[in-house]
Amino acid sequence: LATAPIFELSKKGRRAATLPKCDVPTVELSDLLLEDVLATSPPPLPELSEGDVVRHFVNLSTLNMCVDTHFYPLGSCTMKYNPKRHERLARLHGIGDLHPYSRVEDSQGMLQILYELQEMLGEIAGLPAVSLQPAAGAQGELAALHVASAYFADRKESRTKVVFPSSAHGTNPASAALAGFECIQLPPSSNGLVDVEALKNAVDEQTAVFMVTNPNTLGLFEKDIAKISSILHDVGGLVYIDGANMNAILGITRPGDFGGDMMHYNVHKTFTGPHGAGGPGAGPIAVRSFLADYLPGPIVTKTEKDGQPYFELSVPPKSIGRMRSFFGNVGILLRGYFYLRTLGSDGLRKVSEHAILNANYLRTRLEELMPVPNADRCMHEFVASAKKLKDEKGITAMDIAKRLLDYGFHAPTVYFPLVVPEAMMIEPTETESKETLDAFFETFKQIISEESERLHEAPESTSIRRPDEVSAARNPVLSWTACVKD
Amino acid sequence: LATAPIFELSKKGRRAATLPKCDVPTVELSDLLLEDVLATSPPPLPELSEGDVVRHFVNLSTLNMCVDTHFYPLGSCTMKYNPKRHERLARLHGIGDLHPYSRVEDSQGMLQILYELQEMLGEIAGLPAVSLQPAAGAQGELAALHVASAYFADRKESRTKVVFPSSAHGTNPASAALAGFECIQLPPSSNGLVDVEALKNAVDEQTAVFMVTNPNTLGLFEKDIAKISSILHDVGGLVYIDGANMNAILGITRPGDFGGDMMHYNVHKTFTGPHGAGGPGAGPIAVRSFLADYLPGPIVTKTEKDGQPYFELSVPPKSIGRMRSFFGNVGILLRGYFYLRTLGSDGLRKVSEHAILNANYLRTRLEELMPVPNADRCMHEFVASAKKLKDEKGITAMDIAKRLLDYGFHAPTVYFPLVVPEAMMIEPTETESKETLDAFFETFKQIISEESERLHEAPESTSIRRPDEVSAARNPVLSWTACVKD
Amino acid sequence: MGYLYNTPEQEREMLDVIGCDNIEQLLDQVPSDLQLKGKLDLPEPMTELELQDHLTRLAARNHCDRVCFRGGGAYDHFVPAVVDEIAGRGEFYTAYTPYQPEASQGSLQAFFEYQSLICALTGFDVSNASLYEGGTAVSEAAFMAMRVTRRDGKILLSEGVHPEFRQVVETYTRELDTEVITIPAVNGVTDLSRLKEVIDDQVACVVFQQPNFFGCIEPGEEICEIARKHGALSVVSFDPLSLGVLKRPADYGADIGVAEGQSLGIPLQFGGPYLGILACRDEFVRKMPGRLISLAKDRDGKQCYVLGLQTREQHIRRDKATSNICTNQGLLALRATVYLSLMGPEGLREAATLSCQKAHYAADRLQEVDGLKLAFDGPFFKEFTLSYSGDADELVKRAADAGFDIGPSLKHFPGAPESSHDSVLIAVTETRSKDQIDALVSALKE
Amino acid sequence: MGYLYNTPEQEREMLDVIGCDNIEQLLDQVPSDLQLKGKLDLPEPMTELELQDHLTRLAARNHCDRVCFRGGGAYDHFVPAVVDEIAGRGEFYTAYTPYQPEASQGSLQAFFEYQSLICALTGFDVSNASLYEGGTAVSEAAFMAMRVTRRDGKILLSEGVHPEFRQVVETYTRELDTEVITIPAVNGVTDLSRLKEVIDDQVACVVFQQPNFFGCIEPGEEICEIARKHGALSVVSFDPLSLGVLKRPADYGADIGVAEGQSLGIPLQFGGPYLGILACRDEFVRKMPGRLISLAKDRDGKQCYVLGLQTREQHIRRDKATSNICTNQGLLALRATVYLSLMGPEGLREAATLSCQKAHYAADRLQEVDGLKLAFDGPFFKEFTLSYSGDADELVKRAADAGFDIGPSLKHFPGAPESSHDSVLIAVTETRSKDQIDALVSALKE
């Protein structure tokens, strides 16, 4: 009952929220607002009691797997533990309730936090100029590509192409296209890394940016990244580092040091902003000094007032403009700030070391069961292939993924990156113990020993079984009204 | 894995909490404290990571049914919706973090709340003198019985007996015994009500107190309560109203008006203090004016200072003393205060009216399936009997209770009160809708149509099946160490 | 402090399995000349206790204790406790994109309900599962209009649209040939005659805001009609709370409705994360950006929810995707879902009515103050523009010193017309009391 | 506002099924002369928004912003955020007594773990699932000792036991013939020679506190030894946090350990709800008051948890029960469980060590202030008694005016010896910094 669609729980005349009586003299609304803009009745929202609302959503929540309840090795998503202290602190009076148009003199605490975060992110990137504005990684990419455009326009260079490897996240080409670039995809390479020769052939004076994830989506560090960067720089192009996999290299190596000119962070991945069932994220970008003037703003600057540090908001002189209204996804940025302030440099490096340790341990063990193409080491994640299992026993990556749910593990990312057949992309993160990894391995082993028929039917124990996504795509029903009409 | 006993999750050397470095000059502890009081090593608590602690307890929580997730018609417990706003407000800075020894001038806001709560509870009871101190209903009973003793002692009367009906809560005799009284139980009556004649025979000048729940544990209003009170008062005794069932009579009738001299409230039942999986509660007591001087303290008194109301703590002149340290279970009292302030007198009466409506509706419907002995109306709860089902089909109250869990309903209270065979005590509360009651009825109907063998095996779908409580009682294992030893 | 799970002993065991002597060997994957020499230059780590003290000190340097009459697109509406309780459940906030529907029905159903509630609220047939915030929602709507109309020549933006939203459109379109034309506001509302002059068959859409940035009520129906006549789409950026009393966008003919959803139970938190709402008519659904949740059936025929129409998205279409957005604002959409479920039709109507009534009382009373008058004549909803005979910032400061936050001053918005430089916005929500309004008036009279 | 679920229409339908015309008819069960005429005289109802405003105003009249050096049995220890998060889950706080173990394994296992953690913390074999708070725990222990020893003649209470705990024992025993005798403290600790004089074979137990109310370390081992020699049980009321560094009660020979558990992750909230801890040796288990959770097997042989030894309890034994307590402090026991799980041995040791070191630093520095000196010579843990040359309340006020909470003054405790009237308690926890201690000292020097 409680998890029936909320419109079905509605009963005319029920109320949850009650509002105070009006304490000012009231006037007929039709005297205040023109009759023809007024609705004749309020919108047909469902009518519920408060307890029913609570029971509905609490019950819905229990239908989710999440980091708080399960191991969630979803590759590329860095599903690490989200510290509860961050949730408490982000709600603090003076933090959670600060209006975005608070005067600068009324926001010095917040501006200090954001300034310090800019500085820390610049240091971790090795790219000193930071804008916290982008709302998510994809918006960070778009912002950086606009920065590149503005930079080249300023230099009167006409560059129309963005190049990326075939293993790239889909947002890379989508962002490049949205920023008006032509997208050039490199052919897949044999070793999972960027093919330096292919890259050389692909770039020229029309190339604006090469976008690369490093470590890449196979969990491999692009060992030729310095050479790659030189190739780009030699033709006058820029190197963009997709920071989705920063969890592998914190304090170990820096995009700015290996040749990147621009990058974004995913604060919700690397720095524990909770994933929120799909968002919000935050996608700050860091760039080299010569690109600083083009950053979207406002950014926080530090000055002095009466001998004390004083923080202000300013827009870089040649800014590409705003990516969004207000300052940014501050709530998520705060969680990144809390995380960095509690870890410090040693703690941050340990994060990556243990992310790598966990990934390699699980990789080594799982390789007994399934090949992990491309190398015998990985960084923070790896991509195994179920191709052999499929060929020999008819077990697909999807079957294994679904069956894992029955055993109380969230599934890895499957069928990405596209360059590995029957890909299972596994990222344990540093916030899991050997015990959990061992249990995951044992379960994996158990699963592939099961009858393939049973696996095709998996999952068995979840609240629903496999949905028919094909007919849902053909005939989408996207709202309650549409559903009632049917 | 996550729900394994927490000691099994321990790994030597793991840490969750970290504490700051010491910023004062340090001295060897053995120089500060005598060597022989120091432990040689810290206590052998488990060693865990923070995320594992979270995952463990979040997963444990999902093994509970609760009001937030399920209909929970546990008779006598008033499992109503616990408003979320109360949780938010009880945590407010200035409320949740106030030290119990804050100076009176530093606690005026809190003291005002507690004073207003005393006043409101006095008004609802019709018994003007209130002490908020008792930590739970049972402690309220004990406190009131001590008040009675002190009152009689003051009057130089020697009264040694406490009388109660056979349907009384077990805490009534337990509290009476603890307060040094002899317990006299009335024989069961034929109509579920106090047998006035039996009572007359049972009381005399040795009788200190008659303890009665009204409405009683069968959900029936003791219609002779005025006469009952007279009988007690005629022999010089006092009438104690067990307030467990106050949810039935708020604003409809008052213990003080129907002859009660003393009563306790269960704030966690009637006034939405959440039940906390077994506590904390709060059991304030209200008494007639002539008993006020004996109340446990401190209580809050209102005076004036600089023309403004000013609140102080004071101990009644002939107080029986403290029932506990500090003021009381303030956190729970606050929730009662919030509730009363949001409902007001009309809202409060509606609570009882709808509690009665829901109970009678469900009673009427369920009577199709199972007899509800004793009357054709009830107050806020009723007691059905599965005796006929047991005799005819071998289905016990326990079977039905267990099977309800499979269908997503918490079970009613079973086998209480003792006076009804195969008792199922059902209290829907006012915070459930007709839809829920109808679904419960349909489920009930479904269950009694099932094979009795299946019902004996129920529940099937819970995280465990029926436990062997007999061998657990014979051979209790009460701690991890004991369990490891075994 | 840190969040390590493996003990040194386990680290040793794991390295043995991997076949390494130490973690450094695993780092060999990074060429040694690229490895960072030395340490990152970051502040010393803090424990939870120290961090809490630190934050408490910093929070005290932000002034949030004044009575809030501040607006400009983010408002001090009441957030019921139930919203925090639900959004605070780890099952929602520590889950991710529902790639495995069998393990994500909680989020999926909640987002489906979000879409349904937004449809009920706006009158549109279909809503996506949310976008970043109001400004990007306007941009995405403009891009969508270009796809629908197959016109990329011009976009018309009313000056009544939030200036920051307009800036976002400027940024998003900077590499396109599309011309972004601002239709000025006259007496606080879109200049219809100018709009009629400018509009032509190259225009993909006309974007306006209702109530607009100055608080004024736009002639929405007429704007939509003008757009329709020229084959352009009408895009309205609405205040969701206002729909407790105002006509729904779909009901007055808008083609696409977008909104900043902050007023639906989302805390102010210095500007984000907020909620971008986008809804439209059925026929545009395949041109819509962002995630969509669809009803489906599982293998046993049981009703369930899945990610729908993913072929529009960038992980399948890559550079041909409808947008580069790859998440929704899940947790904020959840907040709005819970908020709207609690409010229901009557609650929303009351909240809107109270805001409106109190705003009008405040406007009346504030005009008693010397030097203050309403900048525009037309009707407004919960916010209005006040012009001041002196410096607008000085007025804001006087209010602040007396314990009230008003504003922002319009002059701080780039491109604000000179005529607005003496003006401030005043927003009044249902959380304000008559006493507070009266106190503000008294303070400004002094 | 209200919490009604049935609409007027449903009310009608339900009344029809019941066979009533209106709800008033249902109320006929209450004789009409007993029905309340008119309405209860209660304040007008408030909405959530109004209540929040009201509470915010009242909260502002409580002073909680000073630096806290206040003690006397309730302490400003740090509460990690994880504790709030877990205890804030509806699954725990809106469940009740686990009468249906199949639907309550979450609470049952948590309470079993609580019992186990308390055993690990104290060294005892068995802990109950908690009692109301420290004072009633002492009383229950004394009653338990009477049952175990079959002696009800005398109970000896050290003057070092919290005076309010002692008052509770007085109340609980007021109708018994049992004599409650206070053993005075000399130089802040239990007078052993007086104890030896008083103790005889009628004494059921000797109760002392470690560290005691004055902050001093008691000669625990000797007190236990004296009790044992006379066939009495030793009951110690301990500070659970102190066991990060102090010897465990069972290890120095105590028979029963009780405690106020507030320092284990429980907020101050003006005195409650707090947590009563009670643990003892195996052999006393059937004389123990309160709820016990036991490991068990289900029908399939799976490990599970159930309410154990219920035959001691009042719903079965009624007037013969070991106690009238019929619940535990479930949510507080859960908080302590989570707290101890987070702290682990090292965390608890650090918290205890920090409190101890800082308290000693504070004591040293405070004695620099004219007129202040330690009241007692002996060792202390995190709290100490300071005697003052002037009026103790005036000292507390001076500190308050400068932004510090100290105290309480001992003279406010009924029965406080005359000699203590110039004294205040000072408690220093791990949450205090050197700067704060130095600032307190400076303020008092002025």
PDB file of C-alpha atoms in Angstrom, chain C residues 85-157:
ATOM      1  CA  GLU C  85      13.997  13.719   7.139  1.00  0.00           C
ATOM      2  CA  ILE C  86      13.340  11.982   3.827  1.00  0.00           C
ATOM      3  CA  ALA C  87      16.190  13.594   1.922  1.00  0.00           C
ATOM      4  CA  GLY C  88      18.440  12.735   4.853  1.00  0.00           C
ATOM      5  CA  ARG C  89      17.978   9.011   4.402  1.00  0.00           C
ATOM      6  CA  GLY C  90      21.183   7.357   3.251  1.00  0.00           C
ATOM      7  CA  GLU C  91      19.185   5.103   0.950  1.00  0.00           C
ATOM      8  CA  PHE C  92      18.479   8.155  -1.173  1.00  0.00           C
ATOM      9  CA  TYR C  93      21.554  10.298  -0.797  1.00  0.00           C
ATOM     10  CA  THR C  94      24.206   7.583  -1.015  1.00  0.00           C
ATOM     11  CA  ALA C  95      22.707   5.820  -4.038  1.00  0.00           C
ATOM     12  CA  TYR C  96      23.620   6.793  -7.583  1.00  0.00           C
ATOM     13  CA  THR C  97      22.031   6.959 -10.980  1.00  0.00           C
ATOM     14  CA  PRO C  98      19.592   4.042 -11.159  1.00  0.00           C
ATOM     15  CA  TYR C  99      21.544   1.993 -13.698  1.00  0.00           C
ATOM     16  CA  GLN C 100      20.266  -1.182 -12.055  1.00  0.00           C
ATOM     17  CA  PRO C 101      16.521  -0.636 -11.877  1.00  0.00           C
ATOM     18  CA  GLU C 102      16.023  -3.755  -9.755  1.00  0.00           C
ATOM     19  CA  ALA C 103      18.152  -2.147  -7.047  1.00  0.00           C
ATOM     20  CA  SER C 104      16.875   1.392  -7.507  1.00  0.00           C
ATOM     21  CA  GLN C 105      13.096   1.338  -7.542  1.00  0.00           C
ATOM     22  CA  GLY C 106      13.048   3.781  -4.652  1.00  0.00           C
ATOM     23  CA  SER C 107      14.752   6.558  -6.569  1.00  0.00           C
ATOM     24  CA  LEU C 108      13.094   5.671  -9.834  1.00  0.00           C
ATOM     25  CA  GLN C 109       9.594   5.799  -8.422  1.00  0.00           C
ATOM     26  CA  ALA C 110      10.336   9.020  -6.560  1.00  0.00           C
ATOM     27  CA  PHE C 111      11.580  10.618  -9.784  1.00  0.00           C
ATOM     28  CA  PHE C 112       8.578   9.334 -11.707  1.00  0.00           C
ATOM     29  CA  GLU C 113       6.427  10.947  -9.048  1.00  0.00           C
ATOM     30  CA  TYR C 114       8.478  14.114  -9.375  1.00  0.00           C
ATOM     31  CA  GLN C 115       7.750  14.174 -13.108  1.00  0.00           C
ATOM     32  CA  SER C 116       4.068  13.551 -12.439  1.00  0.00           C
ATOM     33  CA  LEU C 117       3.841  16.260  -9.791  1.00  0.00           C
ATOM     34  CA  ILE C 118       5.543  18.788 -12.070  1.00  0.00           C
ATOM     35  CA  CYS C 119       3.037  17.891 -14.773  1.00  0.00           C
ATOM     36  CA  ALA C 120       0.163  18.406 -12.337  1.00  0.00           C
ATOM     37  CA  LEU C 121       1.705  21.667 -11.181  1.00  0.00           C
ATOM     38  CA  THR C 122       2.310  23.118 -14.643  1.00  0.00           C
ATOM     39  CA  GLY C 123      -0.349  21.472 -16.764  1.00  0.00           C
ATOM     40  CA  PHE C 124       2.261  20.085 -19.154  1.00  0.00           C
ATOM     41  CA  ASP C 125       2.209  16.477 -20.349  1.00  0.00           C
ATOM     42  CA  VAL C 126       5.787  15.668 -19.613  1.00  0.00           C
ATOM     43  CA  SER C 127       8.573  16.788 -17.297  1.00  0.00           C
ATOM     44  CA  ASN C 128      12.109  15.581 -17.244  1.00  0.00           C
ATOM     45  CA  ALA C 129      13.636  14.304 -14.012  1.00  0.00           C
ATOM     46  CA  SER C 130      15.288  17.724 -13.410  1.00  0.00           C
ATOM     47  CA  LEU C 131      18.221  19.856 -14.522  1.00  0.00           C
ATOM     48  CA  TYR C 132      20.925  21.765 -12.610  1.00  0.00           C
ATOM     49  CA  GLU C 133      19.040  24.974 -11.796  1.00  0.00           C
ATOM     50  CA  GLY C 134      16.930  27.718 -13.292  1.00  0.00           C
ATOM     51  CA  GLY C 135      19.538  29.346 -15.534  1.00  0.00           C
ATOM     52  CA  THR C 136      20.695  26.201 -17.295  1.00  0.00           C
ATOM     53  CA  ALA C 137      17.068  25.129 -17.557  1.00  0.00           C
ATOM     54  CA  VAL C 138      16.380  28.290 -19.597  1.00  0.00           C
ATOM     55  CA  SER C 139      19.390  27.528 -21.812  1.00  0.00           C
ATOM     56  CA  GLU C 140      18.390  23.918 -22.294  1.00  0.00           C
ATOM     57  CA  ALA C 141      14.869  25.037 -23.171  1.00  0.00           C
ATOM     58  CA  ALA C 142      16.233  27.464 -25.755  1.00  0.00           C
ATOM     59  CA  PHE C 143      18.374  24.727 -27.315  1.00  0.00           C
ATOM     60  CA  MET C 144      15.407  22.416 -27.273  1.00  0.00           C
ATOM     61  CA  ALA C 145      13.298  25.050 -29.005  1.00  0.00           C
ATOM     62  CA  MET C 146      15.947  25.288 -31.711  1.00  0.00           C
ATOM     63  CA  ARG C 147      15.776  21.536 -32.238  1.00  0.00           C
ATOM     64  CA  VAL C 148      11.978  21.536 -32.289  1.00  0.00           C
ATOM     65  CA  THR C 149      11.591  24.524 -34.610  1.00  0.00           C
ATOM     66  CA  ARG C 150      14.731  23.723 -36.602  1.00  0.00           C
ATOM     67  CA  ARG C 151      15.549  27.404 -36.292  1.00  0.00           C
ATOM     68  CA  ASP C 152      18.873  28.544 -34.921  1.00  0.00           C
ATOM     69  CA  GLY C 153      18.896  32.109 -36.000  1.00  0.00           C
ATOM     70  CA  LYS C 154      17.531  33.988 -33.023  1.00  0.00           C
ATOM     71  CA  ILE C 155      16.437  33.614 -29.445  1.00  0.00           C
ATOM     72  CA  LEU C 156      14.414  36.373 -27.838  1.00  0.00           C
ATOM     73  CA  LEU C 157      14.831  36.932 -24.129  1.00  0.00           C
TER      74      LEU C 157
END
